[in-house]
Amino acid sequence: MTRINVTVDGVSYSDEVEPRTLLVQYLREGLGKTGTVVGCDTSNCGACTVHLDGTSVKSCNVLAVQADGHEVTTIEGLAENGELHPVQQAFHECHALQCGYCTPGMIMQACDVLKNNPDPSEQEIREGLEGNLCRCTGYHNIVKAVQQAAGAMSSSSSQAVSS
């Protein structure tokens, strides 16, 4: 067993883990963060995407011990003060899901796309999300939701600057 110290969704944890424990297993089984889902166990689908120090990673491809001393944000940690994150809100408003299984990872990846490119084109959104699979939709509403979120985030940062 190895002791890790990690901050998940703003809360510090210190736990003993098997060195081979995947981050997704630690989050789900150790901390009860079940919004992070296991889709494929091979890093192909992106359903398990979380942010590690602000950058998206597929948590089925990261060992929990690699997160030692770092900050992890899950889908549960995006909302603040009971308010959905703009990407979460846009996915809801644009009906950017069907079964919802890919949605947590898709939202986490979309946040990363927008962090790196606040005003992406449709093609840039599609390229930014290409490591995340949705088996139900044609991606149209997902792309639409990311575009809407980009606009909302741009508006809110403009308002913050002018205040």
PDB file of C-alpha atoms in Angstrom:
ATOM      1  CA  MET A   1       0.000   0.000   0.000  1.00  0.00           C
ATOM      2  CA  THR A   2       1.070   3.546  -0.758  1.00  0.00           C
ATOM      3  CA  ARG A   3      -0.180   6.708   0.917  1.00  0.00           C
ATOM      4  CA  ILE A   4      -1.401   9.422  -1.415  1.00  0.00           C
ATOM      5  CA  ASN A   5      -2.435  12.975  -0.650  1.00  0.00           C
ATOM      6  CA  VAL A   6      -4.742  14.412  -3.262  1.00  0.00           C
ATOM      7  CA  THR A   7      -7.251  17.233  -3.496  1.00  0.00           C
ATOM      8  CA  VAL A   8     -10.459  16.200  -5.237  1.00  0.00           C
ATOM      9  CA  ASP A   9     -13.122  18.797  -5.973  1.00  0.00           C
ATOM     10  CA  GLY A  10     -11.553  21.135  -3.426  1.00  0.00           C
ATOM     11  CA  VAL A  11     -11.382  18.597  -0.582  1.00  0.00           C
ATOM     12  CA  SER A  12      -8.060  17.147   0.612  1.00  0.00           C
ATOM     13  CA  TYR A  13      -7.769  13.383   1.029  1.00  0.00           C
ATOM     14  CA  SER A  14      -5.006  11.203   2.431  1.00  0.00           C
ATOM     15  CA  ASP A  15      -5.512   7.517   1.705  1.00  0.00           C
ATOM     16  CA  GLU A  16      -3.668   4.238   1.375  1.00  0.00           C
ATOM     17  CA  VAL A  17      -3.998   2.735  -2.108  1.00  0.00           C
ATOM     18  CA  GLU A  18      -2.600  -0.248  -3.943  1.00  0.00           C
ATOM     19  CA  PRO A  19       0.068   1.066  -6.346  1.00  0.00           C
ATOM     20  CA  ARG A  20      -1.820  -0.448  -9.293  1.00  0.00           C
ATOM     21  CA  THR A  21      -5.138   1.285  -8.458  1.00  0.00           C
ATOM     22  CA  LEU A  22      -6.396   3.364 -11.338  1.00  0.00           C
ATOM     23  CA  LEU A  23      -7.447   6.934 -10.627  1.00  0.00           C
ATOM     24  CA  VAL A  24     -10.969   6.148 -11.866  1.00  0.00           C
ATOM     25  CA  GLN A  25     -11.207   3.278  -9.358  1.00  0.00           C
ATOM     26  CA  TYR A  26      -9.969   5.470  -6.530  1.00  0.00           C
ATOM     27  CA  LEU A  27     -12.439   8.226  -7.390  1.00  0.00           C
ATOM     28  CA  ARG A  28     -15.428   5.899  -7.737  1.00  0.00           C
ATOM     29  CA  GLU A  29     -14.744   3.220  -5.134  1.00  0.00           C
ATOM     30  CA  GLY A  30     -12.613   5.145  -2.662  1.00  0.00           C
ATOM     31  CA  LEU A  31     -14.297   8.539  -2.710  1.00  0.00           C
ATOM     32  CA  GLY A  32     -17.756   7.776  -4.110  1.00  0.00           C
ATOM     33  CA  LYS A  33     -17.297  10.124  -7.088  1.00  0.00           C
ATOM     34  CA  THR A  34     -19.516   8.021  -9.325  1.00  0.00           C
ATOM     35  CA  GLY A  35     -20.060  10.778 -11.875  1.00  0.00           C
ATOM     36  CA  THR A  36     -16.727   9.686 -13.314  1.00  0.00           C
ATOM     37  CA  VAL A  37     -17.736   6.598 -15.258  1.00  0.00           C
ATOM     38  CA  VAL A  38     -15.849   3.618 -16.650  1.00  0.00           C
ATOM     39  CA  GLY A  39     -16.656   3.129 -20.294  1.00  0.00           C
ATOM     40  CA  CYS A  40     -13.947   1.006 -21.843  1.00  0.00           C
ATOM     41  CA  ASP A  41     -10.944   0.561 -19.496  1.00  0.00           C
ATOM     42  CA  THR A  42      -8.674   1.150 -22.495  1.00  0.00           C
ATOM     43  CA  SER A  43      -8.638   4.976 -22.726  1.00  0.00           C
ATOM     44  CA  ASN A  44     -10.502   4.867 -26.034  1.00  0.00           C
ATOM     45  CA  CYS A  45     -13.870   6.363 -25.085  1.00  0.00           C
ATOM     46  CA  GLY A  46     -13.118   9.292 -22.752  1.00  0.00           C
ATOM     47  CA  ALA A  47     -16.097   8.669 -20.451  1.00  0.00           C
ATOM     48  CA  CYS A  48     -13.741   8.755 -17.452  1.00  0.00           C
ATOM     49  CA  THR A  49     -12.216  12.160 -18.274  1.00  0.00           C
ATOM     50  CA  VAL A  50     -11.351  14.333 -15.271  1.00  0.00           C
ATOM     51  CA  HIS A  51      -9.049  17.311 -14.800  1.00  0.00           C
ATOM     52  CA  LEU A  52      -5.656  16.736 -13.214  1.00  0.00           C
ATOM     53  CA  ASP A  53      -4.165  20.092 -12.243  1.00  0.00           C
ATOM     54  CA  GLY A  54      -6.574  21.733 -14.673  1.00  0.00           C
ATOM     55  CA  THR A  55      -5.818  19.543 -17.697  1.00  0.00           C
ATOM     56  CA  SER A  56      -8.102  16.787 -18.929  1.00  0.00           C
ATOM     57  CA  VAL A  57      -6.889  13.208 -18.525  1.00  0.00           C
ATOM     58  CA  LYS A  58      -8.549   9.854 -18.965  1.00  0.00           C
ATOM     59  CA  SER A  59      -8.623   8.560 -15.412  1.00  0.00           C
ATOM     60  CA  CYS A  60      -8.625   4.927 -16.539  1.00  0.00           C
ATOM     61  CA  ASN A  61      -5.136   5.607 -17.900  1.00  0.00           C
ATOM     62  CA  VAL A  62      -3.702   7.271 -14.770  1.00  0.00           C
ATOM     63  CA  LEU A  63      -2.689   5.525 -11.576  1.00  0.00           C
ATOM     64  CA  ALA A  64      -3.982   6.976  -8.327  1.00  0.00           C
ATOM     65  CA  VAL A  65      -0.381   7.261  -7.093  1.00  0.00           C
ATOM     66  CA  GLN A  66       0.348   9.557 -10.046  1.00  0.00           C
ATOM     67  CA  ALA A  67      -2.232  11.987  -8.641  1.00  0.00           C
ATOM     68  CA  ASP A  68      -0.343  12.194  -5.329  1.00  0.00           C
ATOM     69  CA  GLY A  69       0.192  15.851  -4.471  1.00  0.00           C
ATOM     70  CA  HIS A  70      -2.064  17.033  -7.264  1.00  0.00           C
ATOM     71  CA  GLU A  71      -5.556  18.450  -7.697  1.00  0.00           C
ATOM     72  CA  VAL A  72      -8.326  16.486  -9.402  1.00  0.00           C
ATOM     73  CA  THR A  73     -11.626  17.950 -10.547  1.00  0.00           C
ATOM     74  CA  THR A  74     -14.489  15.622 -11.398  1.00  0.00           C
ATOM     75  CA  ILE A  75     -17.866  16.371 -12.944  1.00  0.00           C
ATOM     76  CA  GLU A  76     -19.179  16.722  -9.376  1.00  0.00           C
ATOM     77  CA  GLY A  77     -16.716  19.533  -8.750  1.00  0.00           C
ATOM     78  CA  LEU A  78     -17.626  21.762 -11.693  1.00  0.00           C
ATOM     79  CA  ALA A  79     -20.753  23.368 -10.259  1.00  0.00           C
ATOM     80  CA  GLU A  80     -20.163  26.205  -7.807  1.00  0.00           C
ATOM     81  CA  ASN A  81     -22.563  27.366  -5.096  1.00  0.00           C
ATOM     82  CA  GLY A  82     -25.355  25.254  -6.578  1.00  0.00           C
ATOM     83  CA  GLU A  83     -24.933  26.837 -10.025  1.00  0.00           C
ATOM     84  CA  LEU A  84     -24.107  24.611 -12.966  1.00  0.00           C
ATOM     85  CA  HIS A  85     -20.887  25.352 -14.816  1.00  0.00           C
ATOM     86  CA  PRO A  86     -21.663  27.100 -18.148  1.00  0.00           C
ATOM     87  CA  VAL A  87     -20.717  23.920 -20.060  1.00  0.00           C
ATOM     88  CA  GLN A  88     -23.047  21.818 -17.901  1.00  0.00           C
ATOM     89  CA  GLN A  89     -25.819  24.373 -18.388  1.00  0.00           C
ATOM     90  CA  ALA A  90     -25.299  24.432 -22.159  1.00  0.00           C
ATOM     91  CA  PHE A  91     -25.367  20.618 -22.394  1.00  0.00           C
ATOM     92  CA  HIS A  92     -28.692  20.706 -20.541  1.00  0.00           C
ATOM     93  CA  GLU A  93     -30.193  23.497 -22.636  1.00  0.00           C
ATOM     94  CA  CYS A  94     -28.994  22.086 -25.973  1.00  0.00           C
ATOM     95  CA  HIS A  95     -30.060  18.508 -25.182  1.00  0.00           C
ATOM     96  CA  ALA A  96     -26.478  17.406 -25.814  1.00  0.00           C
ATOM     97  CA  LEU A  97     -27.035  13.902 -24.517  1.00  0.00           C
ATOM     98  CA  GLN A  98     -29.213  10.886 -24.959  1.00  0.00           C
ATOM     99  CA  CYS A  99     -28.319   8.079 -22.595  1.00  0.00           C
ATOM    100  CA  GLY A 100     -25.921  10.377 -20.685  1.00  0.00           C
ATOM    101  CA  TYR A 101     -23.153   7.830 -20.179  1.00  0.00           C
ATOM    102  CA  CYS A 102     -20.516   9.840 -22.071  1.00  0.00           C
ATOM    103  CA  THR A 103     -21.738  13.192 -20.773  1.00  0.00           C
ATOM    104  CA  PRO A 104     -19.470  13.637 -17.715  1.00  0.00           C
ATOM    105  CA  GLY A 105     -16.328  12.951 -19.720  1.00  0.00           C
ATOM    106  CA  MET A 106     -17.572  14.964 -22.678  1.00  0.00           C
ATOM    107  CA  ILE A 107     -18.260  17.968 -20.427  1.00  0.00           C
ATOM    108  CA  MET A 108     -14.856  17.711 -18.758  1.00  0.00           C
ATOM    109  CA  GLN A 109     -13.134  17.563 -22.151  1.00  0.00           C
ATOM    110  CA  ALA A 110     -15.249  20.450 -23.460  1.00  0.00           C
ATOM    111  CA  CYS A 111     -14.132  22.566 -20.483  1.00  0.00           C
ATOM    112  CA  ASP A 112     -10.523  21.805 -21.379  1.00  0.00           C
ATOM    113  CA  VAL A 113     -11.144  22.704 -25.035  1.00  0.00           C
ATOM    114  CA  LEU A 114     -12.628  26.062 -23.990  1.00  0.00           C
ATOM    115  CA  LYS A 115      -9.861  26.744 -21.496  1.00  0.00           C
ATOM    116  CA  ASN A 116      -7.312  26.407 -24.307  1.00  0.00           C
ATOM    117  CA  ASN A 117      -9.435  28.096 -26.986  1.00  0.00           C
ATOM    118  CA  PRO A 118     -12.240  30.345 -25.670  1.00  0.00           C
ATOM    119  CA  ASP A 119     -13.694  30.934 -29.145  1.00  0.00           C
ATOM    120  CA  PRO A 120     -13.303  27.690 -31.101  1.00  0.00           C
ATOM    121  CA  SER A 121     -14.701  27.026 -34.550  1.00  0.00           C
ATOM    122  CA  GLU A 122     -16.988  24.044 -35.100  1.00  0.00           C
ATOM    123  CA  GLN A 123     -14.030  22.116 -36.534  1.00  0.00           C
ATOM    124  CA  GLU A 124     -11.826  22.979 -33.541  1.00  0.00           C
ATOM    125  CA  ILE A 125     -14.544  21.763 -31.174  1.00  0.00           C
ATOM    126  CA  ARG A 126     -14.889  18.498 -33.081  1.00  0.00           C
ATOM    127  CA  GLU A 127     -11.108  18.011 -33.064  1.00  0.00           C
ATOM    128  CA  GLY A 128     -10.908  18.884 -29.357  1.00  0.00           C
ATOM    129  CA  LEU A 129     -13.563  16.294 -28.508  1.00  0.00           C
ATOM    130  CA  GLU A 130     -12.331  13.567 -30.850  1.00  0.00           C
ATOM    131  CA  GLY A 131     -10.950  11.420 -28.011  1.00  0.00           C
ATOM    132  CA  ASN A 132     -14.399  11.245 -26.411  1.00  0.00           C
ATOM    133  CA  LEU A 133     -16.952   8.932 -27.961  1.00  0.00           C
ATOM    134  CA  CYS A 134     -20.716   9.169 -27.919  1.00  0.00           C
ATOM    135  CA  ARG A 135     -22.510   6.143 -29.247  1.00  0.00           C
ATOM    136  CA  CYS A 136     -25.991   7.700 -29.184  1.00  0.00           C
ATOM    137  CA  THR A 137     -25.811  11.123 -30.824  1.00  0.00           C
ATOM    138  CA  GLY A 138     -24.469  12.519 -34.052  1.00  0.00           C
ATOM    139  CA  TYR A 139     -22.447  15.039 -31.991  1.00  0.00           C
ATOM    140  CA  HIS A 140     -24.441  17.939 -33.478  1.00  0.00           C
ATOM    141  CA  ASN A 141     -26.010  19.014 -30.170  1.00  0.00           C
ATOM    142  CA  ILE A 142     -22.747  18.416 -28.307  1.00  0.00           C
ATOM    143  CA  VAL A 143     -20.920  20.813 -30.634  1.00  0.00           C
ATOM    144  CA  LYS A 144     -23.838  23.260 -30.357  1.00  0.00           C
ATOM    145  CA  ALA A 145     -23.605  23.090 -26.549  1.00  0.00           C
ATOM    146  CA  VAL A 146     -19.873  23.816 -26.575  1.00  0.00           C
ATOM    147  CA  GLN A 147     -20.471  26.797 -28.872  1.00  0.00           C
ATOM    148  CA  GLN A 148     -23.204  28.082 -26.547  1.00  0.00           C
ATOM    149  CA  ALA A 149     -20.984  27.605 -23.498  1.00  0.00           C
ATOM    150  CA  ALA A 150     -18.148  29.470 -25.214  1.00  0.00           C
ATOM    151  CA  GLY A 151     -20.498  32.395 -25.807  1.00  0.00           C
ATOM    152  CA  ALA A 152     -21.784  32.330 -22.248  1.00  0.00           C
ATOM    153  CA  MET A 153     -18.296  32.142 -20.790  1.00  0.00           C
ATOM    154  CA  SER A 154     -17.124  34.974 -23.045  1.00  0.00           C
ATOM    155  CA  SER A 155     -20.094  37.126 -21.984  1.00  0.00           C
ATOM    156  CA  SER A 156     -19.539  36.477 -18.287  1.00  0.00           C
ATOM    157  CA  SER A 157     -15.801  37.275 -18.510  1.00  0.00           C
ATOM    158  CA  SER A 158     -16.584  40.470 -20.461  1.00  0.00           C
ATOM    159  CA  GLN A 159     -19.049  41.496 -17.777  1.00  0.00           C
ATOM    160  CA  ALA A 160     -16.497  40.751 -15.045  1.00  0.00           C
ATOM    161  CA  VAL A 161     -13.885  42.917 -16.781  1.00  0.00           C
ATOM    162  CA  SER A 162     -16.297  45.842 -17.256  1.00  0.00           C
ATOM    163  CA  SER A 163     -17.517  45.706 -13.632  1.00  0.00           C
TER     164      SER A 163
END
